[in-house]
Tab-separated table of C-alpha atoms and ligand atoms in Angstrom:
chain	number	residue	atom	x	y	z
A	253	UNK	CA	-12.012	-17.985	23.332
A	254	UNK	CA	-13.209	-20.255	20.395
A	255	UNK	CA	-10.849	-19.523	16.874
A	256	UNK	CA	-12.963	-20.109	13.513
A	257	UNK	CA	-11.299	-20.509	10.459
A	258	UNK	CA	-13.004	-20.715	7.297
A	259	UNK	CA	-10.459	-21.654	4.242
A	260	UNK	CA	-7.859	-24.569	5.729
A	261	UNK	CA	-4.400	-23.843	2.861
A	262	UNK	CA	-1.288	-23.076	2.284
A	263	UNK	CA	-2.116	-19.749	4.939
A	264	UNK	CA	-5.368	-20.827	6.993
A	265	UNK	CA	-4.280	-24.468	8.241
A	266	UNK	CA	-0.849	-23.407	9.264
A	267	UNK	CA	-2.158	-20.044	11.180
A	268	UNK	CA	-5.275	-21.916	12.978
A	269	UNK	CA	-3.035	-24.623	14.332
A	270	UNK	CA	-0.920	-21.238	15.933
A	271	UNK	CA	-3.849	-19.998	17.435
A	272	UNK	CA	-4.799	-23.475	18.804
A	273	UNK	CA	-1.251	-23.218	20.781
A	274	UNK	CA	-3.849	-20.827	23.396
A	275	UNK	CA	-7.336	-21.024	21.881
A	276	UNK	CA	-9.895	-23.359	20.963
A	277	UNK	CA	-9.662	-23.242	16.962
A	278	UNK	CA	-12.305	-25.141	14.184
A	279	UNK	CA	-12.082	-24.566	10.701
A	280	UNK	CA	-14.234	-25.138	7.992
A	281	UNK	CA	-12.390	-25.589	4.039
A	282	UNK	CA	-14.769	-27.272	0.865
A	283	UNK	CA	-11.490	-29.734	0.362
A	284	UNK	CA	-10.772	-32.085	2.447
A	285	UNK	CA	-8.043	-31.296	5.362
A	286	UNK	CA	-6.589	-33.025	8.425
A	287	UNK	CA	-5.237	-31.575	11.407
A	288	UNK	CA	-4.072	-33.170	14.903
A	289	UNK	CA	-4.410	-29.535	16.380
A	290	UNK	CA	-7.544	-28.031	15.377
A	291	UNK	CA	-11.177	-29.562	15.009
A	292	UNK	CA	-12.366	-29.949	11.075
A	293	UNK	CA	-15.616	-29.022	11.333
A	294	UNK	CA	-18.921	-27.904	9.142
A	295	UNK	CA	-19.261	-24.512	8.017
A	296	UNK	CA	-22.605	-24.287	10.535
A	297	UNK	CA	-20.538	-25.317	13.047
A	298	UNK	CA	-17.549	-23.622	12.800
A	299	UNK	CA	-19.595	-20.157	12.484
A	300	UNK	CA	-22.244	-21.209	15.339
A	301	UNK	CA	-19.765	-22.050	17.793
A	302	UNK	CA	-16.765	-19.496	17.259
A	303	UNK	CA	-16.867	-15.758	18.932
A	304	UNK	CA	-14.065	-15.034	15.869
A	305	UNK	CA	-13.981	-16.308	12.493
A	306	UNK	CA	-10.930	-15.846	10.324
A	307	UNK	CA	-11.480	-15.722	6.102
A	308	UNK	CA	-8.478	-17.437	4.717
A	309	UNK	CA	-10.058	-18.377	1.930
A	310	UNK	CA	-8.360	-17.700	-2.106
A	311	UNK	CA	-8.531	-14.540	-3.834
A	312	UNK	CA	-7.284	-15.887	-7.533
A	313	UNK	CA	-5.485	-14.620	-9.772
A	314	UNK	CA	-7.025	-15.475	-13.313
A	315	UNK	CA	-5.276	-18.085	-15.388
A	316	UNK	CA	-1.889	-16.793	-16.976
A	317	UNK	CA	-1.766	-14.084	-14.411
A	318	UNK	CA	0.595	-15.731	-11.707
A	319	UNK	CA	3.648	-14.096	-13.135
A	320	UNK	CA	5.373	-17.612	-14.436
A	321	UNK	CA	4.489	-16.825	-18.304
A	322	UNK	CA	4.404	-13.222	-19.422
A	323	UNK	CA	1.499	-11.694	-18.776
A	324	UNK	CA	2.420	-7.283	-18.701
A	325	UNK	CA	1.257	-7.392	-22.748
A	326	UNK	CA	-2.292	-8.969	-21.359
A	327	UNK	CA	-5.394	-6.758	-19.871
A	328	UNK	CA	-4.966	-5.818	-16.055
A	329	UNK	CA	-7.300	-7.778	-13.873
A	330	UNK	CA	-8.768	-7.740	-10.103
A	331	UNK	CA	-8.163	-10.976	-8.067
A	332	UNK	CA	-10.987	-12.734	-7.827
A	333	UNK	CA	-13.976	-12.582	-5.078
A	334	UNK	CA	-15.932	-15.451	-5.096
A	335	UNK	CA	-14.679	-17.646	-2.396
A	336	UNK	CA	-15.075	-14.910	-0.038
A	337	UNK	CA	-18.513	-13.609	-0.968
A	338	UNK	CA	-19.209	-17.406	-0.813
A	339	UNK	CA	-17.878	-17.248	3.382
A	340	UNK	CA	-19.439	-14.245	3.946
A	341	UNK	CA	-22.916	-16.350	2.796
A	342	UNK	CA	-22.349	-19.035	5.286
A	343	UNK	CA	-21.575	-16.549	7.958
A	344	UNK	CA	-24.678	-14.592	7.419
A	345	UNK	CA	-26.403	-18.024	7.219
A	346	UNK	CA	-25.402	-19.473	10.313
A	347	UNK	CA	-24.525	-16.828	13.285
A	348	UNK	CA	-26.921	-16.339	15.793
A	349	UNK	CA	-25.381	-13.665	17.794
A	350	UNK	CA	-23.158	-11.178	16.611
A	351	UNK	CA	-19.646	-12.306	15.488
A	352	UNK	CA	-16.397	-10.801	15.091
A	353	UNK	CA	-15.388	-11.774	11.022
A	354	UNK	CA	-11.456	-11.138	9.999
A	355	UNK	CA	-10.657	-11.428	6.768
A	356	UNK	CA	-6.837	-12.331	6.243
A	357	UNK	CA	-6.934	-13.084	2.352
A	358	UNK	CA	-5.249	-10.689	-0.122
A	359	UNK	CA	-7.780	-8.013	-1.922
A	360	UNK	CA	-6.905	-4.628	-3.451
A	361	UNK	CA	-7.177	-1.890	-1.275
A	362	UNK	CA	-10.865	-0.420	-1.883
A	363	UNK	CA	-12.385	-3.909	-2.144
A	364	UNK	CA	-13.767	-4.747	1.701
A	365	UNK	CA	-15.971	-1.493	1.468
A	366	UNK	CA	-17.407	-1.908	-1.841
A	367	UNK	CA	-17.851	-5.369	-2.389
A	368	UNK	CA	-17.704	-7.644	1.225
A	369	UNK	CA	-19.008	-5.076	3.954
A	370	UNK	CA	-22.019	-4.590	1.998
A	371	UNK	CA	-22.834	-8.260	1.626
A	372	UNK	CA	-22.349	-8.880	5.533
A	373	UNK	CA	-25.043	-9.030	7.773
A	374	UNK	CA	-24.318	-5.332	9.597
A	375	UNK	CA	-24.326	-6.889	13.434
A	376	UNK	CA	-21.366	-8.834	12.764
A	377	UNK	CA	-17.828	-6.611	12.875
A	378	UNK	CA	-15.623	-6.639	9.770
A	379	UNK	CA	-11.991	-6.487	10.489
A	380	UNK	CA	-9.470	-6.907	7.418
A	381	UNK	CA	-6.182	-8.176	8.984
A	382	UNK	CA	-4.007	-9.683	5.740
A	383	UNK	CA	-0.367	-11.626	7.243
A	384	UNK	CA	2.947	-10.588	6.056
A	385	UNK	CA	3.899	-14.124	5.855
A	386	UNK	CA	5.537	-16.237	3.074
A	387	UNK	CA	5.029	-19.593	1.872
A	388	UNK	CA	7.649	-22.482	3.454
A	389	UNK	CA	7.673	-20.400	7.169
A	390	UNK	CA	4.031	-19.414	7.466
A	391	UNK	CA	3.924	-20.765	11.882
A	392	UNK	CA	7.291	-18.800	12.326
A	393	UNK	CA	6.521	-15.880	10.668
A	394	UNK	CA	2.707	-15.647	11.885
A	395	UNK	CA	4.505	-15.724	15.588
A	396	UNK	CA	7.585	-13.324	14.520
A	397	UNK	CA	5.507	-10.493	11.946
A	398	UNK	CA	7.041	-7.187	10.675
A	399	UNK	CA	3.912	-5.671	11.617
A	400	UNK	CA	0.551	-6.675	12.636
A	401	UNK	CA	-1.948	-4.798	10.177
A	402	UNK	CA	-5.601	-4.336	11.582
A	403	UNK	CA	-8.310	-2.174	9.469
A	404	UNK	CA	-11.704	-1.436	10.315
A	405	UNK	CA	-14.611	0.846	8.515
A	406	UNK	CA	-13.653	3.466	10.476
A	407	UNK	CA	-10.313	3.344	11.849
A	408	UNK	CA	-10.531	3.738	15.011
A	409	UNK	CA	-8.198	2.074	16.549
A	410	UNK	CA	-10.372	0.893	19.911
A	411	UNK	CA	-12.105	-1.356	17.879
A	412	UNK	CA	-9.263	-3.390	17.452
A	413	UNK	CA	-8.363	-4.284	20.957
A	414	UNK	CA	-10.027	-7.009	21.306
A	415	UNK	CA	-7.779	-8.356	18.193
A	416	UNK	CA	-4.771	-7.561	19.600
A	417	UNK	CA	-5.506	-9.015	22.907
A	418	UNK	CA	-5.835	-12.285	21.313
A	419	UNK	CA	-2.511	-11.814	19.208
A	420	UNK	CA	-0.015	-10.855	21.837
A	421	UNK	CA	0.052	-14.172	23.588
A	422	UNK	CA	0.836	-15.540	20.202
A	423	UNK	CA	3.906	-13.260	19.101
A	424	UNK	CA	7.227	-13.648	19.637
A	425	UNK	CA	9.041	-11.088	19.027
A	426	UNK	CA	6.517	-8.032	20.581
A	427	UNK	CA	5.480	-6.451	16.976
A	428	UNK	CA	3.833	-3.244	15.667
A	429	UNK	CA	0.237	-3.157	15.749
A	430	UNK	CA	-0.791	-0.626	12.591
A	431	UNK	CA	-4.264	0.458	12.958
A	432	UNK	CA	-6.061	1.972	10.041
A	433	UNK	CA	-9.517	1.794	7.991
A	434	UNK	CA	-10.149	-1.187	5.772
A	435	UNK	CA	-8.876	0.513	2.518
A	436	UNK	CA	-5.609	1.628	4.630
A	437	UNK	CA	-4.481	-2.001	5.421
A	438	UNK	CA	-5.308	-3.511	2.216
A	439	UNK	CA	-3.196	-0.507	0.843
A	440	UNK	CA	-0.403	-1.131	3.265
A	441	UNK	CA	-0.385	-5.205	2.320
A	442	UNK	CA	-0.459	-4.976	-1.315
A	443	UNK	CA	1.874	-1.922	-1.424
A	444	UNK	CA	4.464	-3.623	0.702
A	445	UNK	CA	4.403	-6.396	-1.904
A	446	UNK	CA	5.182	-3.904	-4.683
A	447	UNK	CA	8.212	-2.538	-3.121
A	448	UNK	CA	9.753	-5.809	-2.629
A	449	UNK	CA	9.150	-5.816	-6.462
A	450	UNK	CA	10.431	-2.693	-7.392
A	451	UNK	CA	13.508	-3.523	-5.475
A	452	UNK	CA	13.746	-6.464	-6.732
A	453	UNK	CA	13.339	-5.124	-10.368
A	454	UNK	CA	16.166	-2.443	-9.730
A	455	UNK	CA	18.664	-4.790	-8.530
A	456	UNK	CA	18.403	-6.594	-11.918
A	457	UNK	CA	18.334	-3.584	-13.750
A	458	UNK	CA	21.719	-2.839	-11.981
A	459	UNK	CA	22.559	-6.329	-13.189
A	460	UNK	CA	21.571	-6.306	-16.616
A	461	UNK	CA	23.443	-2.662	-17.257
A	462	UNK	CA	26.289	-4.934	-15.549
A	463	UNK	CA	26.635	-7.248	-17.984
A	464	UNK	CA	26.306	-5.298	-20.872
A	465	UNK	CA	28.773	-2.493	-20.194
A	466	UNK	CA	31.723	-4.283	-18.455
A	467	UNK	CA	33.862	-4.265	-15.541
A	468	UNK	CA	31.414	-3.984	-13.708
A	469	UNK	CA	30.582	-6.650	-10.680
A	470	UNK	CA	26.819	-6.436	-10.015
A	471	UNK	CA	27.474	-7.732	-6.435
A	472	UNK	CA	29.725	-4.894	-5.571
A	473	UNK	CA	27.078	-2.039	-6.891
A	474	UNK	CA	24.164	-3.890	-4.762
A	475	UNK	CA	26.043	-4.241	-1.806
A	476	UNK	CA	27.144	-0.535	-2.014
A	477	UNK	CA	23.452	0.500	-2.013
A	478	UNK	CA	22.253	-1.907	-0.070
A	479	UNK	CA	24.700	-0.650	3.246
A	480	UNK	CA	23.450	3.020	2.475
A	481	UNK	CA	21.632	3.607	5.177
A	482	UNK	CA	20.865	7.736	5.063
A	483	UNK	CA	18.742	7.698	2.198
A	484	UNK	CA	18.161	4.362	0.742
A	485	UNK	CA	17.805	1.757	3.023
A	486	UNK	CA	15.497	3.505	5.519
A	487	UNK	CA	12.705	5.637	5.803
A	488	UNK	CA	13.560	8.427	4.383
A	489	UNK	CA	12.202	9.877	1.257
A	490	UNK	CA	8.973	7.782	2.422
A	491	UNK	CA	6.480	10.749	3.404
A	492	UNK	CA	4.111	11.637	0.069
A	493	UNK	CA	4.226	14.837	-1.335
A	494	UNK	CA	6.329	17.054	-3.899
A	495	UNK	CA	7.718	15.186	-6.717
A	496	UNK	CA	11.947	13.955	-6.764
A	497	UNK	CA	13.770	17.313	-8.033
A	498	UNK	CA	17.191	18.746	-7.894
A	499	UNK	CA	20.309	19.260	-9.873
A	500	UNK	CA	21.209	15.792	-9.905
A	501	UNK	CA	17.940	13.322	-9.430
A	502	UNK	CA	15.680	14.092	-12.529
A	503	UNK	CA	18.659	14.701	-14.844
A	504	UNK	CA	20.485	11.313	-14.127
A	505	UNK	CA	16.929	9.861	-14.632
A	506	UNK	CA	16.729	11.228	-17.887
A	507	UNK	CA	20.235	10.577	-19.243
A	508	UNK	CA	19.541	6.799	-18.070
A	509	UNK	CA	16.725	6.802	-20.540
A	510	UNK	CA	19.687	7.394	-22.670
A	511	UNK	CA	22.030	4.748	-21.547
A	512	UNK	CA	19.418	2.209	-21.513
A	513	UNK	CA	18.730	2.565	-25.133
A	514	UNK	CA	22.318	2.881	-25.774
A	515	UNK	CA	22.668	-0.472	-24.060
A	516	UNK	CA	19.179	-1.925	-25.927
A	517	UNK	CA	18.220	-2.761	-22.011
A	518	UNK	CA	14.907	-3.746	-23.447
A	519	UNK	CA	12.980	-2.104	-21.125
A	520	UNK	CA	13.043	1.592	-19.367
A	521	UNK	CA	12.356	2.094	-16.090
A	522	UNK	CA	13.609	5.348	-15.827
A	523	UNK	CA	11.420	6.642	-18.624
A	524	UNK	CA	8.334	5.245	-16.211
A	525	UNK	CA	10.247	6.976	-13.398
A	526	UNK	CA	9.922	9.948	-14.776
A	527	UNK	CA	6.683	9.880	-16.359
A	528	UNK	CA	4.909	8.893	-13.314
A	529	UNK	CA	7.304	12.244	-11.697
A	530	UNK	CA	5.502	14.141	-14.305
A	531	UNK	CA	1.562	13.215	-13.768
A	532	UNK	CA	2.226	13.390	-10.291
A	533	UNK	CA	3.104	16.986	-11.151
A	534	UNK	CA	-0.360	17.315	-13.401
A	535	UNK	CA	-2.082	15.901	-10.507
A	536	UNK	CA	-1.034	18.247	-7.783
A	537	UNK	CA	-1.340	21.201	-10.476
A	538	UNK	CA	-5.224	19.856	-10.898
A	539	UNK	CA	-5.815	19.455	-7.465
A	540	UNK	CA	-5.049	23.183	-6.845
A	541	UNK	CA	-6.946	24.418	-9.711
A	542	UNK	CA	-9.697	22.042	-8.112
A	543	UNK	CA	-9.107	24.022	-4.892
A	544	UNK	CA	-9.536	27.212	-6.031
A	545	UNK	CA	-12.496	26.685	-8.120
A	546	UNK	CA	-13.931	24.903	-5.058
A	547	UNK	CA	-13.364	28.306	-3.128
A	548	UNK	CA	-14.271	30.626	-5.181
A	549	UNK	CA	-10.859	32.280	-5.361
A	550	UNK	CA	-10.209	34.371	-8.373
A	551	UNK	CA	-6.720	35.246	-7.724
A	552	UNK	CA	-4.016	33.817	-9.173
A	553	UNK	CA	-2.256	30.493	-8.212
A	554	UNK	CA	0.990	31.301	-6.101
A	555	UNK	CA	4.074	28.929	-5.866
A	556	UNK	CA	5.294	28.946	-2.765
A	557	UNK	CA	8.780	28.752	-2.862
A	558	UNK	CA	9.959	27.786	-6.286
A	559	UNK	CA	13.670	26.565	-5.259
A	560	UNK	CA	13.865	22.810	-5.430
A	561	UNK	CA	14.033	22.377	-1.762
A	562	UNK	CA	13.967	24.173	1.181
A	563	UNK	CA	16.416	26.467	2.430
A	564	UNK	CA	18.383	26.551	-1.041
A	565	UNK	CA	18.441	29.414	-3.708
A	566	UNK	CA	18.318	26.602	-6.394
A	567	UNK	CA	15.411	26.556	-9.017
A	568	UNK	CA	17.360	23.526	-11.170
A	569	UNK	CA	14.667	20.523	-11.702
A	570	UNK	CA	12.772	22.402	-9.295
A	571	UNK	CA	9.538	20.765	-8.878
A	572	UNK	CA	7.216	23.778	-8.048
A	573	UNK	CA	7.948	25.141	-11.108
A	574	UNK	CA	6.848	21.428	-12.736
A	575	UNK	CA	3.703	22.037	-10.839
A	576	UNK	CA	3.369	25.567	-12.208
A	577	UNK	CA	3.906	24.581	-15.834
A	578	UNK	CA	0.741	22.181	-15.463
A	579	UNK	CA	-1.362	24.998	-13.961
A	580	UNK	CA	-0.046	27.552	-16.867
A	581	UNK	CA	-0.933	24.793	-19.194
A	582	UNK	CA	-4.187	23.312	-17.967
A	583	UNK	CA	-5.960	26.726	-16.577
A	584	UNK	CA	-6.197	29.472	-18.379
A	585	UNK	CA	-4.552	31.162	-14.893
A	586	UNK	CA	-1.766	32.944	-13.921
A	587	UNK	CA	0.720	31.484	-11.659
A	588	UNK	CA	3.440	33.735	-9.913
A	589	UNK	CA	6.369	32.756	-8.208
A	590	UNK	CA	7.334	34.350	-5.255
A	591	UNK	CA	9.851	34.083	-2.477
A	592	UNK	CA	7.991	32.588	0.869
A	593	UNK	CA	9.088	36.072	3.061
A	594	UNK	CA	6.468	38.203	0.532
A	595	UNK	CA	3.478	35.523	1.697
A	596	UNK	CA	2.816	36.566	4.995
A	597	UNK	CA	2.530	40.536	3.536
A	598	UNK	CA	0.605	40.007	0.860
A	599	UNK	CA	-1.575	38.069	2.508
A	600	UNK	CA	-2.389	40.644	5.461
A	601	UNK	CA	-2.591	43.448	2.709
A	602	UNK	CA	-5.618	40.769	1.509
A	603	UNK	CA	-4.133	41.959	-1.948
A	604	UNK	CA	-4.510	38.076	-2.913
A	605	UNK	CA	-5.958	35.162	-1.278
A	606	UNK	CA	-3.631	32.706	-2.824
A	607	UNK	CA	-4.099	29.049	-3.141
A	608	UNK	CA	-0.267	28.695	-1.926
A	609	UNK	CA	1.828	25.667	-3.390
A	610	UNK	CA	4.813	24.929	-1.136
A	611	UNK	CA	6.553	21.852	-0.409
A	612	UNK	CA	5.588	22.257	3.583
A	613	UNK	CA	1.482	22.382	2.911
A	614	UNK	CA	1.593	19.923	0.106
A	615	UNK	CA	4.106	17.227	1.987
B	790	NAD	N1	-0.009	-18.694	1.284
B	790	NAD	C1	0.544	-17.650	1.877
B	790	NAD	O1	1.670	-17.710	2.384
B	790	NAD	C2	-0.182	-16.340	1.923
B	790	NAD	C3	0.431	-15.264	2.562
B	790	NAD	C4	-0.246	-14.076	2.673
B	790	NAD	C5	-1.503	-13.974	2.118
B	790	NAD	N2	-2.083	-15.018	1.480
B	790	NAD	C6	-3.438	-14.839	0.967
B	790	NAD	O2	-4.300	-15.668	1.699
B	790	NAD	C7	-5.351	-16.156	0.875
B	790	NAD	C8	-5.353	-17.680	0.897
B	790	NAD	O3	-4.127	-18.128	0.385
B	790	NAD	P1	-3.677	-19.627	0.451
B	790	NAD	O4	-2.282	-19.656	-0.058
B	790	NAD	O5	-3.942	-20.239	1.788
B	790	NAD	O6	-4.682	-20.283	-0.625
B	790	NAD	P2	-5.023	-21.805	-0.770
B	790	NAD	O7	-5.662	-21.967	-2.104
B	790	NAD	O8	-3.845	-22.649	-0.431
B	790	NAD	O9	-6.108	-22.065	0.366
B	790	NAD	C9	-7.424	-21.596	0.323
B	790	NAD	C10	-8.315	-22.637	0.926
B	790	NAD	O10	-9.649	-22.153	0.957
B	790	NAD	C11	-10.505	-23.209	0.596
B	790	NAD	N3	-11.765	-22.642	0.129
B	790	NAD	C12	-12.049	-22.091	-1.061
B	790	NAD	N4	-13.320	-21.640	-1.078
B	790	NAD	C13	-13.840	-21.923	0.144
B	790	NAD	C14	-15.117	-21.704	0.746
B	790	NAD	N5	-16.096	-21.070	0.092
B	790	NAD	N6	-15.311	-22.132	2.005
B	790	NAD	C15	-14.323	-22.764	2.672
B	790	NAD	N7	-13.106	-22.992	2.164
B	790	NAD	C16	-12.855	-22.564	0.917
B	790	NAD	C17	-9.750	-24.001	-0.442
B	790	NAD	O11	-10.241	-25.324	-0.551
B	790	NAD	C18	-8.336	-23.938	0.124
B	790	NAD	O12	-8.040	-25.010	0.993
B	790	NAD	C19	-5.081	-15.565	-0.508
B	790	NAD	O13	-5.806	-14.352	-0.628
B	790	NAD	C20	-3.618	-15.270	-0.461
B	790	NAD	O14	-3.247	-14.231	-1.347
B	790	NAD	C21	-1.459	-16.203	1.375
């Protein structure tokens, strides 16, 4: 099995010379590099004579956007593309067969299918496989992964056998193999990065609140939190759908918004919290309208269910009703509420045919 590796830093050196532990690995980088493992070679080469070739090439941030100045008050940009445009070139360039092409840098998910798919030559395969692996322990955690993420145009996971074969002499400690489309992986990769920032951004919340109200040791809140497993610290809450709600989550959100200015935090997550919870709301209540229009369905909207959660009676901070405000407001509908035993009547009597709303369809 002959390894290519186009882009030899920080990630592509390290990772080649694993793969060289069972495969014949060249790589190809416009600096300079040295390697007692793995052959430095031309670009023609090192597409010509691999059956794989790995893009570990940058995806930059622009200057003033690596997070070590501020930077939230500037305009938000994409990473850039140019290095891997540039390897796709060569690869076009030099193959003469078909080739298997993995790309393993960091891009937005979206980016493979509009801008790098299009610009490779269509009988090579595209597979976008970004690590999980952090600078200072890049060989130990290429060999010991959280998860190995593989994305294709379509999905389907028997195109990526053939990857996985060649991982699983490499790995250590047997991981998960997460198939998905291109747009899925980069969405899983980047999107695991941002929750390590948003927890990272409410522990230090928790701290800052800490130090301005008192008698209160940050270490002992975060280490209460961080030990609950049922809901915190695991996966629930982690399936898309209906918005927080409740007697007790939106409320405390909102009084926060009130502590944190009483405590000139500087900053208010909760009020972001919360006004994401809300245009999540507007964006379900849009994609119904959207729904019926698309249907033809002249009836009115029903809410399916308009306690906060099922199997309660409770209709405090209940979310369905959030949704139904949006539709009142947006569409010059009606919305009714109704309680989920009357759906299965009317809907035999055909005396509506309801777009329903309820958390089970929507979740
Ligand atoms: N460093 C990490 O631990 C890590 C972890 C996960 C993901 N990533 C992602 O991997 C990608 C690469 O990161 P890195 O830290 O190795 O960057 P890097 O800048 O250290 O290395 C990139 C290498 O590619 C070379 N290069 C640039 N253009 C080239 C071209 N056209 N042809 C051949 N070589 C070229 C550069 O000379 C450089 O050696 C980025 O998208 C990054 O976000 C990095």
């Amino acid at each position: 099995m002959n390894i290519g590796f186009i882009g030899l830093g920080k990630l592509g050196l390290d990772c080649a010379e694993v793969f060289a532990e069972r495969y014949t690995v060249r790589g190809h980088d416009v600096a300079e590099r040295h390697s007692d493992v793995i052959e430095i070679c031309s670009a023609e080469q090192t597409v010509r004579l691999s059956d794989w070739i790995f893009i570990a090439v940058p995806t930059p941030h622009a200057q003033g956007y690596d997070g070590s100045v501020p930077s939230s008050h500037m305009a938000p940009r994409d990473f850039g593309h140019d290095a891997v445009k540039q390897a796709i070139v060569q690869i076009n360039k030099h193959a003469d067969r078909p080739k298997k092409v993995v790309l393993i840098s960091t891009v937005l998910p979206g980016t493979t299918r509009r801008h790098f798919a299009p610009l490779l030559d269509p009988q090579h395969q595209f597979l976008y496989n970004p690590y999980l692996i952090a600078m200072g322990s890049v060989k130990w955690d290429m060999a010991n992964p959280e998860m190995v993420m593989i994305g294709t145009e379509t999905g389907n996971p028997e195109e990526m056998r053939d990857l996985i074969d060649i991982y699983r002499p490499l790995m250590l400690n047997n991981p998960r193999y997460v198939t998905g489309t291109w747009d899925e992986c980069e969405a899983i990769k980047i999107f695991y990065n941002t929750f390590i920032s948003a927890k990272v951004g409410l522990a230090n919340m928790i701290q800052d609140f800490a130090q301005r109200i008192g008698n209160i040791n940050v270490d002992v809140v975060t280490d209460a939190l961080a030990q609950s497993t049922m809901r915190i610290m695991g996966p629930k809450y982690m399936t898309a759908g209906m918005g927080d709600a409740g007697a007790c989550h939106p409320r405390d959100n909102i009084a926060l918004r009130w502590l944190a200015e009483e405590y000139d935090l500087g900053y208010d997550m909760f009020d972001t919290i919360m006004h994401a919870r809300e245009i999540q709301a507007r964006n379900l209540a849009f994609f119904l309208i959207d729904a019926a229009e698309q249907h033809n369905l002249t009836g009115p909207i029903v809410i399916h269910g308009k306690a906060y959660k099922p199997d309660v009676p409770y209709c405090i901070g209940s979310y369905s009703t959030l949704v139904g405000h949006y539709i009142r407001r947006t569409a010059s509908r009606y919305v009714i509420s109704i309680p989920w035993q009357m759906i299965p009547l009317m809907w035999c009597l055909q005396w509506i045919r309801p777009v329903c709303c309820c958390w089970r369809t929507i979740a």
